[in-house]
């Protein structure tokens, strides 16, 4: 069978190919970061008179031209509401929207499109599970188990539902490197545990959790597992069936897609058991004033007009990422992570926060006598964008006895030269405060 290596992308495709023709057994073309960079228009801009060095990817990634083109093409040539019209535009908008769902299904290797729900973001995906899955099942004294490295989005929804139902939120500890202490996690599983909700990858530390092992421990006790995949999904290949999880939440804007579009993967059997999360148009089969019945999966969970353009843009982003390959992206980012870790160790006064043996793409650090906000402000003047603060993970900061970190986070288009620029900017910071 003949396929193109680069999917729908145009000349700037992020991979160098001898020919666009290939077979399923052909190895992927070499990863070429300069070709990839050319696909991201924003990387050509300057900030404060310097070339932009964008190292805030854990907050949101930049968008390749293919995504921008998909959004423009949708609004200029296709715009119509979905699932409602018999007219031509509505039909092709519906095909494109449902086609994007199939791309998401393939990307995460879900068993069926029925298991892919479009949401606004990962936060909404997690809230959907908290409200429609956990809430009806929790009674007083039940427990939800999370880890000490969670983003607020995977803490607060459980606090809300636990408070309402008289249930208890339990927290599995992490060690000084920022790794989940698996023995302690397993000991916290008990007959009152109704759900495990853990991150695949920490946005504050970079730690990658052993999800298959965690799911195995939980499932041995019949406890369902939700995974927050917000960070992992754009750094590691994710196969929800191989991981064996019940729910997987992801967010489009970190996956090189638009803002306002998120994904919830849910096992079909679980989603079938759940009541709707929001009520309104599209999620119903029939409505009378006495009662309503629900649409089939996944539409039962998609009330109102969805983010059609966002879904289509996300589909284009997944084509782009798949065309390059998450294995190649991950290898490039691991090289940068090692290079950046060594570079930071050479900057006077810098201490890394998060040194897990399995980590990805996050360089979180503090600097003696310098507040992280001052670091961020000074390096910004050099054109280097990093994030400073608690990264929506205040309990992680508390665990390490700090208020904030400076965080450089990597994506497929970053280079060693950009990390050198960060190093030079940090030496200036040191010079100012020494
Ligand atoms: C680990 C993690 N979980 C959840 C979220 C929430 O993502 P969103 O704001 O797109 O819902 C983030 C975003 O930073 C994150 O890093």
Coordinates of C-alpha atoms in Angstrom, one line a residue, residues 131-288:
X131 CA -19.6 15.1 37.8
X132 CA -21.0 12.3 35.5
X133 CA -19.0 9.3 36.7
X134 CA -17.8 10.0 40.3
X135 CA -20.6 12.0 41.7
X136 CA -23.4 9.4 41.3
X137 CA -21.0 6.7 42.7
X138 CA -19.5 8.4 45.7
X139 CA -21.1 8.0 49.1
X140 CA -19.9 9.2 52.6
X141 CA -16.6 7.7 53.5
X142 CA -15.6 6.7 49.9
X143 CA -12.3 7.8 48.6
X144 CA -10.8 9.3 45.4
X145 CA -7.0 8.8 45.1
X146 CA -4.8 11.3 43.3
X147 CA -1.0 12.0 43.5
X148 CA 0.9 14.8 45.1
X149 CA 2.1 16.0 41.7
X150 CA -1.3 16.9 40.2
X151 CA -2.2 20.1 38.4
X152 CA -5.0 22.0 40.0
X153 CA -7.3 20.8 37.2
X154 CA -6.9 17.2 38.6
X155 CA -7.3 18.3 42.2
X156 CA -10.2 20.8 42.4
X157 CA -12.8 18.8 40.5
X158 CA -12.3 15.9 43.0
X159 CA -12.4 18.3 46.0
X160 CA -15.7 19.7 44.7
X161 CA -17.3 16.3 44.2
X162 CA -15.8 14.8 47.4
X163 CA -17.1 17.7 49.5
X164 CA -20.6 17.3 48.1
X165 CA -20.7 13.6 48.7
X166 CA -18.9 13.4 52.0
X167 CA -16.1 11.5 50.4
X168 CA -12.4 11.8 51.1
X169 CA -9.6 12.9 48.7
X170 CA -6.5 11.0 49.4
X171 CA -3.0 11.9 48.0
X172 CA -0.2 9.5 47.1
X173 CA 3.2 11.0 48.0
X174 CA 6.1 11.8 45.8
X175 CA 9.8 11.6 46.7
X176 CA 12.5 14.2 46.6
X177 CA 13.2 13.6 42.9
X178 CA 9.5 14.1 42.2
X179 CA 8.7 10.5 41.5
X180 CA 5.5 8.9 42.7
X181 CA 6.2 6.5 45.6
X182 CA 4.5 3.4 44.1
X183 CA 4.4 1.3 47.3
X184 CA 2.7 4.1 49.1
X185 CA 0.3 4.6 46.2
X186 CA -0.6 0.9 46.3
X187 CA -1.1 0.9 50.1
X188 CA -3.6 3.8 49.7
X189 CA -5.8 1.7 47.5
X190 CA -8.6 0.1 49.6
X191 CA -12.2 -1.0 49.5
X192 CA -13.4 2.6 49.8
X193 CA -11.4 3.8 46.8
X194 CA -13.9 4.6 44.0
X195 CA -11.5 6.2 41.5
X196 CA -7.8 6.8 40.9
X197 CA -7.0 10.1 39.0
X198 CA -3.3 10.7 38.2
X199 CA -1.3 12.7 35.7
X200 CA 0.6 10.9 33.0
X201 CA 3.3 13.7 33.1
X202 CA 3.8 16.5 35.6
X203 CA 3.8 20.0 34.2
X204 CA 5.8 21.3 37.2
X205 CA 8.4 18.5 37.4
X206 CA 8.4 16.7 34.1
X207 CA 8.0 13.3 35.8
X208 CA 6.4 10.7 33.6
X209 CA 4.3 8.2 35.7
X210 CA 4.2 4.5 35.0
X211 CA 0.5 4.5 34.0
X212 CA 0.2 0.9 32.9
X213 CA 1.5 -0.3 36.3
X214 CA -0.7 2.2 38.2
X215 CA -3.8 1.0 36.2
X216 CA -2.8 -2.6 36.8
X217 CA -2.7 -2.0 40.6
X218 CA -6.1 -0.2 40.6
X219 CA -7.8 -2.6 38.3
X220 CA -6.7 -5.6 40.4
X221 CA -9.1 -4.0 43.0
X222 CA -11.7 -3.1 40.4
X223 CA -11.0 0.6 40.7
X224 CA -11.3 2.7 37.6
X225 CA -8.5 5.0 36.5
X226 CA -8.6 8.5 35.0
X227 CA -5.3 9.9 33.5
X228 CA -4.6 13.5 33.0
X229 CA -2.7 13.4 29.7
X230 CA -2.5 17.2 29.2
X231 CA 1.3 17.1 29.2
X232 CA 2.1 13.6 28.0
X233 CA 0.0 13.6 24.8
X234 CA 2.4 15.9 22.9
X235 CA 5.6 14.3 24.0
X236 CA 5.0 10.5 24.1
X237 CA 3.0 8.1 22.0
X238 CA -0.2 7.3 24.0
X239 CA -2.1 4.1 23.5
X240 CA -5.1 4.1 25.8
X241 CA -5.8 0.4 25.2
X242 CA -2.2 -0.6 26.0
X243 CA -2.2 1.7 29.1
X244 CA -5.5 0.0 30.1
X245 CA -7.0 3.2 31.5
X246 CA -10.7 4.0 31.8
X247 CA -10.5 7.7 31.0
X248 CA -7.8 9.9 29.4
X249 CA -8.0 13.7 29.3
X250 CA -6.1 15.8 26.8
X251 CA -6.1 19.4 25.7
X252 CA -5.8 20.6 22.1
X253 CA -3.8 23.7 22.6
X254 CA -0.8 21.8 24.0
X255 CA -1.0 19.4 21.1
X256 CA -0.2 22.1 18.6
X257 CA -3.9 22.6 18.0
X258 CA -6.2 25.6 18.7
X259 CA -7.4 26.7 22.1
X260 CA -10.9 25.8 23.2
X261 CA -10.9 22.2 22.1
X262 CA -10.2 19.3 24.4
X263 CA -10.6 15.5 24.4
X264 CA -12.0 13.0 26.8
X265 CA -11.3 9.3 26.0
X266 CA -13.6 7.1 28.0
X267 CA -14.1 3.3 27.7
X268 CA -17.4 2.8 25.9
X269 CA -18.8 0.7 28.8
X270 CA -18.1 3.4 31.3
X271 CA -19.5 6.2 29.1
X272 CA -22.6 4.2 28.5
X273 CA -23.3 4.0 32.2
X274 CA -22.9 7.7 32.8
X275 CA -25.6 10.3 32.7
X276 CA -25.1 13.5 30.6
X277 CA -22.8 16.2 32.0
X278 CA -24.5 19.2 30.3
X279 CA -28.0 19.4 28.8
X280 CA -29.2 21.1 25.6
X281 CA -29.1 20.6 21.9
X282 CA -27.4 17.7 20.1
X283 CA -27.1 15.6 23.3
X284 CA -30.7 14.4 23.1
X285 CA -32.6 11.7 21.2
X286 CA -36.0 13.2 22.1
X287 CA -37.5 15.9 24.3
X288 CA -40.9 16.4 25.8

